[in-house]
Short mmCIF file of N, CA, C and O in Angstrom, two decimals:
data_model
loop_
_atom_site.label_atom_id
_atom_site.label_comp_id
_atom_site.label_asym_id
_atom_site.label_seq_id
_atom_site.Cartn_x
_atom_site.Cartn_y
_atom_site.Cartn_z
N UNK A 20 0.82 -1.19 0.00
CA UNK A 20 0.00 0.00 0.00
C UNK A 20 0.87 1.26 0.00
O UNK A 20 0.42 2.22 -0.63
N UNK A 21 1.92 1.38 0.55
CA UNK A 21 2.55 2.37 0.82
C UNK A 21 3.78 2.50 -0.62
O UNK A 21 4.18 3.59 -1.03
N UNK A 22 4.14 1.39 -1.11
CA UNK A 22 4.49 1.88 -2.63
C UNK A 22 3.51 2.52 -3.38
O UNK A 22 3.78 3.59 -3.93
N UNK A 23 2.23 1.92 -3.48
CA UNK A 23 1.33 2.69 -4.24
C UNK A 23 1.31 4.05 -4.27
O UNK A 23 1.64 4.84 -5.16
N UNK A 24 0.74 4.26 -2.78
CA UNK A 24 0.67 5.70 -2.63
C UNK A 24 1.69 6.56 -2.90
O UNK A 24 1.28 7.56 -3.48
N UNK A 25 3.10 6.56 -2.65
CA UNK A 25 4.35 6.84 -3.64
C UNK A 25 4.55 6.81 -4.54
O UNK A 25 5.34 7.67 -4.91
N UNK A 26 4.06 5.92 -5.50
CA UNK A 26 3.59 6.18 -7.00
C UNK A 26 3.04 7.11 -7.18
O UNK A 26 3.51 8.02 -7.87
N UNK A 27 1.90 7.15 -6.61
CA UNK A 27 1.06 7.72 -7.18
C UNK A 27 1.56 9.62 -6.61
O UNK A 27 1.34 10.45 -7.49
N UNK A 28 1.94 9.98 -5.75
CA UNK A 28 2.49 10.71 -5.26
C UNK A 28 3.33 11.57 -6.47
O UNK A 28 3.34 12.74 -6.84
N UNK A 29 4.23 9.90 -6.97
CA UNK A 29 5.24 11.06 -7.72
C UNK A 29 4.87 11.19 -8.74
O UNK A 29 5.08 12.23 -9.35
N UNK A 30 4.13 10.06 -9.31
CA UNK A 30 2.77 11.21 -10.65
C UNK A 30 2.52 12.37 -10.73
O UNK A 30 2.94 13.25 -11.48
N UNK A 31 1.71 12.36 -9.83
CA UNK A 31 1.05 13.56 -9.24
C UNK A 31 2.24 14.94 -9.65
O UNK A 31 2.18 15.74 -10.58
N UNK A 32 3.30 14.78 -8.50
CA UNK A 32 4.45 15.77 -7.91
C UNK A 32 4.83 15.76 -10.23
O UNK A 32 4.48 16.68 -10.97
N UNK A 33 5.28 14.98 -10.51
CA UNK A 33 6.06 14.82 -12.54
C UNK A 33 4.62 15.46 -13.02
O UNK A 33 4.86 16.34 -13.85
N UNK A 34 3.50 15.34 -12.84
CA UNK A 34 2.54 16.17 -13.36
C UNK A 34 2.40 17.65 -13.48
O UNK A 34 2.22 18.35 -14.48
N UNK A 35 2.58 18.10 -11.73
CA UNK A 35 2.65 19.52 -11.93
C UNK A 35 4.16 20.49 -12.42
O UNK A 35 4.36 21.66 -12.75
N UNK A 36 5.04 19.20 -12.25
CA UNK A 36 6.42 19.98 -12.97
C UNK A 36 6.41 20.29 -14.29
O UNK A 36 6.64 21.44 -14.66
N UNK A 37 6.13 19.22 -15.21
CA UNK A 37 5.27 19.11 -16.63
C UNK A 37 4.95 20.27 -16.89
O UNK A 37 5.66 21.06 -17.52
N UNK A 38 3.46 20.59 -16.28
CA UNK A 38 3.09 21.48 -16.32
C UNK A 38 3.24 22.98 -16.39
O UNK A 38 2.70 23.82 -17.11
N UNK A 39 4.25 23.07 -15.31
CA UNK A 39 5.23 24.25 -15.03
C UNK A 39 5.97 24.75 -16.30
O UNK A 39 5.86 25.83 -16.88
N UNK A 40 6.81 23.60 -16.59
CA UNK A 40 7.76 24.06 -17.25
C UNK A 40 7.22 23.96 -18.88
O UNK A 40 8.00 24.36 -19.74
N UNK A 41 6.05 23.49 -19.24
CA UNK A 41 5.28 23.54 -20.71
C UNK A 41 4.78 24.48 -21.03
O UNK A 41 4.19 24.35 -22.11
N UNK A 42 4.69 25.73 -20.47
CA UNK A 42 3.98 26.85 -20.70
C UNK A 42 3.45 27.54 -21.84
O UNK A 42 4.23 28.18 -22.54
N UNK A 43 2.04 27.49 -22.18
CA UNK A 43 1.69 27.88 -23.67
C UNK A 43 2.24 29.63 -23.70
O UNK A 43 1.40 30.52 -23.79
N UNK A 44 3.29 29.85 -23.63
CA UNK A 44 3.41 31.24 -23.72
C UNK A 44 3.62 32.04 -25.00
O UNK A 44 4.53 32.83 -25.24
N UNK A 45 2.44 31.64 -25.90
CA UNK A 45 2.45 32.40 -27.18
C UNK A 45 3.20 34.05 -27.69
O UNK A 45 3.57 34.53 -28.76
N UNK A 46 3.13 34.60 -25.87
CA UNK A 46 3.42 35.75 -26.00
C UNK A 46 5.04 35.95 -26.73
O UNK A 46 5.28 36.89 -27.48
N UNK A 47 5.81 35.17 -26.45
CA UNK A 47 7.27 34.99 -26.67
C UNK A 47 7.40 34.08 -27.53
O UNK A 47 8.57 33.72 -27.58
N UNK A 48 6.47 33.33 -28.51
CA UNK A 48 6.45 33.13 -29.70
C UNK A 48 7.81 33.91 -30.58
O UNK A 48 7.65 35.12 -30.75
N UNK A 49 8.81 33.46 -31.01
CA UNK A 49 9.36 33.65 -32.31
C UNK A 49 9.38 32.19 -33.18
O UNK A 49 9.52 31.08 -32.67
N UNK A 50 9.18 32.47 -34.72
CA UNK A 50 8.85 31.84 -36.00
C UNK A 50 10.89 32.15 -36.89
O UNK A 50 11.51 33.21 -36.82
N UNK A 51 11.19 31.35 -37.31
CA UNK A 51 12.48 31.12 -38.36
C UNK A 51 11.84 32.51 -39.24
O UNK A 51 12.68 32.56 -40.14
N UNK A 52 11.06 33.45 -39.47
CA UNK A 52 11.00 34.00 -40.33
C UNK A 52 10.98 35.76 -39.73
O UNK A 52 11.13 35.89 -38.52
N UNK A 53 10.82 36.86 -40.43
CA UNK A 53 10.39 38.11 -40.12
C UNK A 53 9.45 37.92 -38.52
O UNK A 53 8.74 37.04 -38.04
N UNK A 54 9.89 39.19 -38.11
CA UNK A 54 8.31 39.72 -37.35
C UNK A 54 7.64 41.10 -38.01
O UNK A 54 8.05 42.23 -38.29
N UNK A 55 6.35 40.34 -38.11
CA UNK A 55 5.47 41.17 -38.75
C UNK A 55 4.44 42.29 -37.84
O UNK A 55 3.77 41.62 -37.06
N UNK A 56 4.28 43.08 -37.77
CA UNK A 56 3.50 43.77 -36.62
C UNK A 56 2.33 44.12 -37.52
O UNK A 56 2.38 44.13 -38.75
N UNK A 57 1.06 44.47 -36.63
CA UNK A 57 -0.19 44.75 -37.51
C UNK A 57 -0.68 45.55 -35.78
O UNK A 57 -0.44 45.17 -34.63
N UNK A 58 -1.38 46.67 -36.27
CA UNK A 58 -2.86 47.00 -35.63
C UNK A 58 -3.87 46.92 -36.21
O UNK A 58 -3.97 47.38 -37.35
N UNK A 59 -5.10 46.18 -35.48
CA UNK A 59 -6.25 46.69 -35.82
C UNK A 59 -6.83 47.41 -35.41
O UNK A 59 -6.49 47.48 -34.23
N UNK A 60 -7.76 48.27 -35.66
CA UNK A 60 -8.51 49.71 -34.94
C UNK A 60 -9.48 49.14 -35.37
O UNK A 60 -9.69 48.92 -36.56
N UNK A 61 -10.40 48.73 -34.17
CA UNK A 61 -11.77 48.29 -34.25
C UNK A 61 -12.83 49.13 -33.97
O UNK A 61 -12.69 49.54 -32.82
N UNK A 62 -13.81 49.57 -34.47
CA UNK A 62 -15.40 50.30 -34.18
C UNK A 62 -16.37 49.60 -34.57
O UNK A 62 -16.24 48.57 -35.23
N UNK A 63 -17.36 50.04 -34.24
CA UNK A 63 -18.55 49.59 -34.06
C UNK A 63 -18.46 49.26 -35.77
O UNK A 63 -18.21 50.07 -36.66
N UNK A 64 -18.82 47.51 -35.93
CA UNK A 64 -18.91 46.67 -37.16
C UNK A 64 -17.59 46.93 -38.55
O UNK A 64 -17.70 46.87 -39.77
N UNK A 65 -16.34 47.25 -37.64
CA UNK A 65 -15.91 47.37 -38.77
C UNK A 65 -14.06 47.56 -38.12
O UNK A 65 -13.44 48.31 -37.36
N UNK A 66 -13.79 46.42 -38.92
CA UNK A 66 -12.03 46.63 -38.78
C UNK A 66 -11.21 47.46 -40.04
O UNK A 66 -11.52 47.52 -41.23
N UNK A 67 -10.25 47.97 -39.47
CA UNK A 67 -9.90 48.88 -39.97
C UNK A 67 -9.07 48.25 -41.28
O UNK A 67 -9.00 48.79 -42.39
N UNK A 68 -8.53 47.12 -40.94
CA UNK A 68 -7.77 46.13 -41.29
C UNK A 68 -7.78 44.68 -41.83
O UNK A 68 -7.15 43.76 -41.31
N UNK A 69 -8.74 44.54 -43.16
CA UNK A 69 -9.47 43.83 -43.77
C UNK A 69 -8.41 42.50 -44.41
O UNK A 69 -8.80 41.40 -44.81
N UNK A 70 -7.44 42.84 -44.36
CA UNK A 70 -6.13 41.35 -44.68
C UNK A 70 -4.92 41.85 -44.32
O UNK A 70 -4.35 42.91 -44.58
N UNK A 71 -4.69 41.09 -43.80
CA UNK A 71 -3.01 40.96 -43.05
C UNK A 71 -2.49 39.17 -44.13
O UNK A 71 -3.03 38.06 -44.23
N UNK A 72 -1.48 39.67 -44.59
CA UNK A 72 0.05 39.15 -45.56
C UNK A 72 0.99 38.81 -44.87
O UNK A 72 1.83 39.68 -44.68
N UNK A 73 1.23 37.43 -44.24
CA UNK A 73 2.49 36.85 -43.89
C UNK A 73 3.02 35.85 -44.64
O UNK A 73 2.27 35.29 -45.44
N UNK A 74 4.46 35.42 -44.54
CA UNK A 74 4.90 34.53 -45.29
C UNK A 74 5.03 33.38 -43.66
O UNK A 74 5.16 33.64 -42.46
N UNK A 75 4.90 32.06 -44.45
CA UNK A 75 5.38 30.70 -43.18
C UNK A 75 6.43 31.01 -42.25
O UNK A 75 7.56 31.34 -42.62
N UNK A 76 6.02 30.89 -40.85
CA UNK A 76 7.12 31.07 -40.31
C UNK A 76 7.46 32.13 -39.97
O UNK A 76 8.34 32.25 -39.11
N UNK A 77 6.88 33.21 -40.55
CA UNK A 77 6.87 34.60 -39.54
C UNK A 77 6.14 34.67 -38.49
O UNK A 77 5.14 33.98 -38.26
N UNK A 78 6.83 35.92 -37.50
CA UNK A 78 6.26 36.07 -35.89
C UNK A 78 5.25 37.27 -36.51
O UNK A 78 5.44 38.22 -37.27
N UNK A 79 4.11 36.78 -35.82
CA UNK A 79 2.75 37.52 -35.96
C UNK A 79 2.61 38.57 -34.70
O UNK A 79 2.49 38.09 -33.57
N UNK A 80 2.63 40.12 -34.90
CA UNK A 80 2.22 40.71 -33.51
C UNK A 80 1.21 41.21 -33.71
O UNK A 80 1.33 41.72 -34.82
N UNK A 81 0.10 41.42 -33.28
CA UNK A 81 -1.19 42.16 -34.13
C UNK A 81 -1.90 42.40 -32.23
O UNK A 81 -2.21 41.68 -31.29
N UNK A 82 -1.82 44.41 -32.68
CA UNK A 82 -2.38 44.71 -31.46
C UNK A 82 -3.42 45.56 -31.78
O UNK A 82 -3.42 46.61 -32.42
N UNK A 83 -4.63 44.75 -31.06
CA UNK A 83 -5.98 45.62 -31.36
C UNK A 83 -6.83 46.80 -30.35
O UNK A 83 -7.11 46.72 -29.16
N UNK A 84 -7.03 47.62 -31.10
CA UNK A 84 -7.15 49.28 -30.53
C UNK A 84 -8.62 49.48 -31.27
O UNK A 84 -9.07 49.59 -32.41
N UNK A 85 -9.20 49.45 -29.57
CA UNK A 85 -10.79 49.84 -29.94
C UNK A 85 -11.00 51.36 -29.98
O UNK A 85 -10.76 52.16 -29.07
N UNK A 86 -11.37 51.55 -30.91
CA UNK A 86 -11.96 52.90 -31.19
C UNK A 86 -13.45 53.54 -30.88
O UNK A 86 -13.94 54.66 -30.85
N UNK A 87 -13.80 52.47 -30.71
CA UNK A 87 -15.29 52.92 -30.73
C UNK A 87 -15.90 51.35 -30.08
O UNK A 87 -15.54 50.47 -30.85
N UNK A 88 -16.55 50.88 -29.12
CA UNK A 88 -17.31 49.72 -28.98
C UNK A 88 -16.27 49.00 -28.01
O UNK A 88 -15.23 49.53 -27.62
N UNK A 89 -16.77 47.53 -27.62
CA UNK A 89 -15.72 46.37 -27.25
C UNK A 89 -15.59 45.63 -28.12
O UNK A 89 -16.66 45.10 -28.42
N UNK A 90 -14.66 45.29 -28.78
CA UNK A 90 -14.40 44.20 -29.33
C UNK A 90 -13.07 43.04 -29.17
O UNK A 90 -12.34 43.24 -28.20
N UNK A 91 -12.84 42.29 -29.72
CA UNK A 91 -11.77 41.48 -29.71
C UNK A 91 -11.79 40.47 -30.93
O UNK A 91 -12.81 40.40 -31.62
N UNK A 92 -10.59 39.61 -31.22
CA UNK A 92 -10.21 39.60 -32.57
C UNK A 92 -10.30 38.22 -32.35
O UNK A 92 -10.31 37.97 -31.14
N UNK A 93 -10.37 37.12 -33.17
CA UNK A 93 -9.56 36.02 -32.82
C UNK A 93 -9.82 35.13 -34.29
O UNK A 93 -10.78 34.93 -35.04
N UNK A 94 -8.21 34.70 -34.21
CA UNK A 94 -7.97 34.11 -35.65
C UNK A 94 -8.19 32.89 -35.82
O UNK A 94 -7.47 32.18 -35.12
N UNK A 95 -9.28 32.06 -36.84
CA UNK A 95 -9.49 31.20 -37.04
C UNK A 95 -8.75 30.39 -37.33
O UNK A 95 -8.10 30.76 -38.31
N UNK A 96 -8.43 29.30 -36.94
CA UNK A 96 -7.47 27.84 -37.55
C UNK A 96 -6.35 28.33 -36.56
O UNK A 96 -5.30 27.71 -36.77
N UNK A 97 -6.27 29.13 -35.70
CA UNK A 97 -4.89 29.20 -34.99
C UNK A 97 -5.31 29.38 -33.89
O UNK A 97 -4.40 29.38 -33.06
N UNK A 98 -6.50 29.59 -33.39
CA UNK A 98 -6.95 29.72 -32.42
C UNK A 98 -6.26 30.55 -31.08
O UNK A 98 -5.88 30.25 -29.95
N UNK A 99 -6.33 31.72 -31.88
CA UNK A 99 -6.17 33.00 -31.33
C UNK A 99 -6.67 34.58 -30.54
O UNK A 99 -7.00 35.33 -31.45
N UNK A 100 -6.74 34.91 -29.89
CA UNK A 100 -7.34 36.12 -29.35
C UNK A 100 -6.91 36.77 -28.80
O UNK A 100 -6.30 36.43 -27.79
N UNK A 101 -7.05 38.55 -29.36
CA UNK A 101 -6.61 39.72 -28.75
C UNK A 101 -7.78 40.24 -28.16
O UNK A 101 -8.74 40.24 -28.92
N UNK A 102 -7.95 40.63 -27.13
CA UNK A 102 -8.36 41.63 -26.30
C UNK A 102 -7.94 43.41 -26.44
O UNK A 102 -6.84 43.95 -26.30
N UNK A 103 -9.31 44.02 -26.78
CA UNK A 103 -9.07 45.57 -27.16
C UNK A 103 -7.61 46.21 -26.15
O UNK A 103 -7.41 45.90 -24.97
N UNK A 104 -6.94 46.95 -26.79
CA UNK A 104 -5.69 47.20 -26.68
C UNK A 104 -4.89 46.48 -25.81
O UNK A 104 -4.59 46.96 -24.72
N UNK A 105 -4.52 45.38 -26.16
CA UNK A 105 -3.67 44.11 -25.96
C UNK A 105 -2.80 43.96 -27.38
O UNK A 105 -2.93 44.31 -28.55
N UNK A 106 -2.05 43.36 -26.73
CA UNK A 106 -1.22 42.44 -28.27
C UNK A 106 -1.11 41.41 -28.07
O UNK A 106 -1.06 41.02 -26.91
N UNK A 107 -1.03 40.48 -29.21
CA UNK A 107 -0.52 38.93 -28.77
C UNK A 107 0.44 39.06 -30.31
O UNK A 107 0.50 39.87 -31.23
N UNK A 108 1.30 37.37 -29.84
CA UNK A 108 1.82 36.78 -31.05
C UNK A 108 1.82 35.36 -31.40
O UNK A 108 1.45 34.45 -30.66
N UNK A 109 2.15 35.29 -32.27
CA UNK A 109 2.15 33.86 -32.77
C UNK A 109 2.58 33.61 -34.11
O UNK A 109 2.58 34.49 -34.96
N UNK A 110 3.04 32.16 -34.37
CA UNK A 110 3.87 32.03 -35.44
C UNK A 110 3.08 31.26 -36.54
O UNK A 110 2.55 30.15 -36.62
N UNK A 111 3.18 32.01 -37.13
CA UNK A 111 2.60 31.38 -38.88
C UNK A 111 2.57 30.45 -39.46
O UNK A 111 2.61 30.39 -40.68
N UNK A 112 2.43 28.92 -38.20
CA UNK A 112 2.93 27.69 -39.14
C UNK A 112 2.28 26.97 -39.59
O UNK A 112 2.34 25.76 -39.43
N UNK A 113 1.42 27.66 -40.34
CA UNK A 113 0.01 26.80 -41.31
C UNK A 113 -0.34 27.85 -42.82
O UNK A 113 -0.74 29.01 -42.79
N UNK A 114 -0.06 27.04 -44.01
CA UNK A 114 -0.08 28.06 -45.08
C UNK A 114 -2.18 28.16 -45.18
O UNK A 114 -3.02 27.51 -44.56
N UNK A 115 -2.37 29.32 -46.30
CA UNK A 115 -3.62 29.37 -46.34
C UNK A 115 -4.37 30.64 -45.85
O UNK A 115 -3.74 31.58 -45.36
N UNK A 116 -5.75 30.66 -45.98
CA UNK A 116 -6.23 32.04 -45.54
C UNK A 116 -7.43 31.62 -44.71
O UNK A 116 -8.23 30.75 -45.06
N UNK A 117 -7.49 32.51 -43.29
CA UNK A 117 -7.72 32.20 -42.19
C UNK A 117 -8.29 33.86 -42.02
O UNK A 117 -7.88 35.00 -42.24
N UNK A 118 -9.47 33.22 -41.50
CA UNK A 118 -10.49 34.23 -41.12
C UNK A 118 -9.91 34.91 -39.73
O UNK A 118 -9.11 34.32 -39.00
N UNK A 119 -10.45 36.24 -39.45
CA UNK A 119 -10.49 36.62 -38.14
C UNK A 119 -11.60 37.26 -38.18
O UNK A 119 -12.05 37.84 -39.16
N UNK A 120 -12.22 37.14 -36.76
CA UNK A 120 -13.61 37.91 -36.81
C UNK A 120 -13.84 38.74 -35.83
O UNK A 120 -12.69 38.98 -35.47
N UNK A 121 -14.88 39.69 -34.78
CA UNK A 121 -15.23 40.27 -33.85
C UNK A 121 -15.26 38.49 -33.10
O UNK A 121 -15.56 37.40 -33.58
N UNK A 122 -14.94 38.79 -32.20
CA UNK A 122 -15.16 37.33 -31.18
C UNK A 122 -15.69 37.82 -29.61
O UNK A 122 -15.42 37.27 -28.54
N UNK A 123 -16.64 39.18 -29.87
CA UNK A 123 -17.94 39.73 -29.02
C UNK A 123 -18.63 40.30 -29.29
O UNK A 123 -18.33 41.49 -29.33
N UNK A 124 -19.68 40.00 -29.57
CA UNK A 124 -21.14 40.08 -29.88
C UNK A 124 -21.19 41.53 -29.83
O UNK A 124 -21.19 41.93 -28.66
N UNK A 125 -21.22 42.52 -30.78
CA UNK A 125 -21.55 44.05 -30.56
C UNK A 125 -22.59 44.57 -30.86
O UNK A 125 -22.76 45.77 -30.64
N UNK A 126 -23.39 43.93 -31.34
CA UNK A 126 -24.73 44.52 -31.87
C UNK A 126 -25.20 43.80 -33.51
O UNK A 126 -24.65 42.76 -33.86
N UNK A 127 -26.26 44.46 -34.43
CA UNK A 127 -26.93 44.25 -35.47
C UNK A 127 -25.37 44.17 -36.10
O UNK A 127 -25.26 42.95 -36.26
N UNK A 128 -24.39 44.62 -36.44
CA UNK A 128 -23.31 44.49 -37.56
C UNK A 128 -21.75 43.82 -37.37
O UNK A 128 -20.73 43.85 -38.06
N UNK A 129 -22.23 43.02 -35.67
CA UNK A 129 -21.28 42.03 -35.43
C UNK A 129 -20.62 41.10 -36.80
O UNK A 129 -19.48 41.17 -37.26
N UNK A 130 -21.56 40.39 -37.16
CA UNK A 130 -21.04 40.07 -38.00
C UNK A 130 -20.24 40.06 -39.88
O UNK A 130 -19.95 39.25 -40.76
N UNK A 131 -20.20 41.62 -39.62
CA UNK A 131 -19.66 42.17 -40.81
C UNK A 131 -17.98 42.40 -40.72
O UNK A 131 -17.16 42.56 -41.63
N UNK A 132 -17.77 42.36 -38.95
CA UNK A 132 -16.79 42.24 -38.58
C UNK A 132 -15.36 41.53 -39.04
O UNK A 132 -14.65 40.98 -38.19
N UNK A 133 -14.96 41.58 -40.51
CA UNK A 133 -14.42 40.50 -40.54
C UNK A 133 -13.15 40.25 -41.24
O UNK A 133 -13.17 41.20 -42.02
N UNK A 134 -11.96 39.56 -41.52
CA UNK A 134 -10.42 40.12 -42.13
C UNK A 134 -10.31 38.60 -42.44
O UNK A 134 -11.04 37.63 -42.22
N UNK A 135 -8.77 38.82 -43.21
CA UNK A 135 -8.37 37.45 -43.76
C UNK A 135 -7.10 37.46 -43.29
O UNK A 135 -6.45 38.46 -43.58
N UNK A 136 -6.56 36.61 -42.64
CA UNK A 136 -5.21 36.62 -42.80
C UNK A 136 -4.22 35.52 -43.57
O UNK A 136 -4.12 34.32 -43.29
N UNK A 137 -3.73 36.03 -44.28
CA UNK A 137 -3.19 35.19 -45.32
C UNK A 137 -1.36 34.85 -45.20
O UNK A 137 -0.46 35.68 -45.33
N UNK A 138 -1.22 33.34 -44.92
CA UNK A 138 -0.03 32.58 -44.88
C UNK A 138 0.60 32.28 -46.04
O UNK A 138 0.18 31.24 -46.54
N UNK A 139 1.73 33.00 -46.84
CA UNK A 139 2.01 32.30 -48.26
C UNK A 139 3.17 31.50 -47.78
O UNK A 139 3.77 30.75 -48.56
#
């Protein structure tokens, strides 16, 4: 009984170290390629910033600046989100064109909200 529970103990104990030291820290994301910076300036139903152009492998910084409303951004297939004047990053490692949309409900023209971002 008392091996068990020591097992299981040091599971437990290799679990939360794991954990520790795996950190999704997108923020410190660098990509083998450029860093690319982008703002979006968001208002009510409408980004300012209708396609963003990266090549594979570039570092993505894209910081969004509400102008008008709440909104927030978040990029499809990479599963991403900025929060109004925040930045995030992330690295470009999927070719193709990838939606970003309002990802909070602002009213009747939420969903006009909307950009491409494109991986060549």
């Amino acid at each position: 009984m008392k091996k068990w529970m020591l097992a299981l103990m040091l599971v437990v104990a290799s679990m939360f170290l794991l954990a520790a030291c795996g950190g999704d820290d997108e923020e410190e994301a660098v990509g083998n390629g450029e860093v690319k910076e982008f703002t979006i300036d968001a208002t009510n139903f409408e980004f300012d910033l209708k396609e963003i152009k990266v090549n594979k492998g570039d570092t993505v910084k894209v910081t969004l600046k509400n102008s008008e409303g709440n909104h927030a951004v978040k990029f499809e297939g990479y599963n991403k989100e900025v929060r109004g004047d925040k930045t995030i990053s992330f690295v470009a490692n999927k070719t193709g064109e990838f939606e970003y949309v309002c990802s909070i409900f602002c009213g009747i023209g939420h969903d006009d909200m909307v950009g491409t971002l494109i991986v060549e």
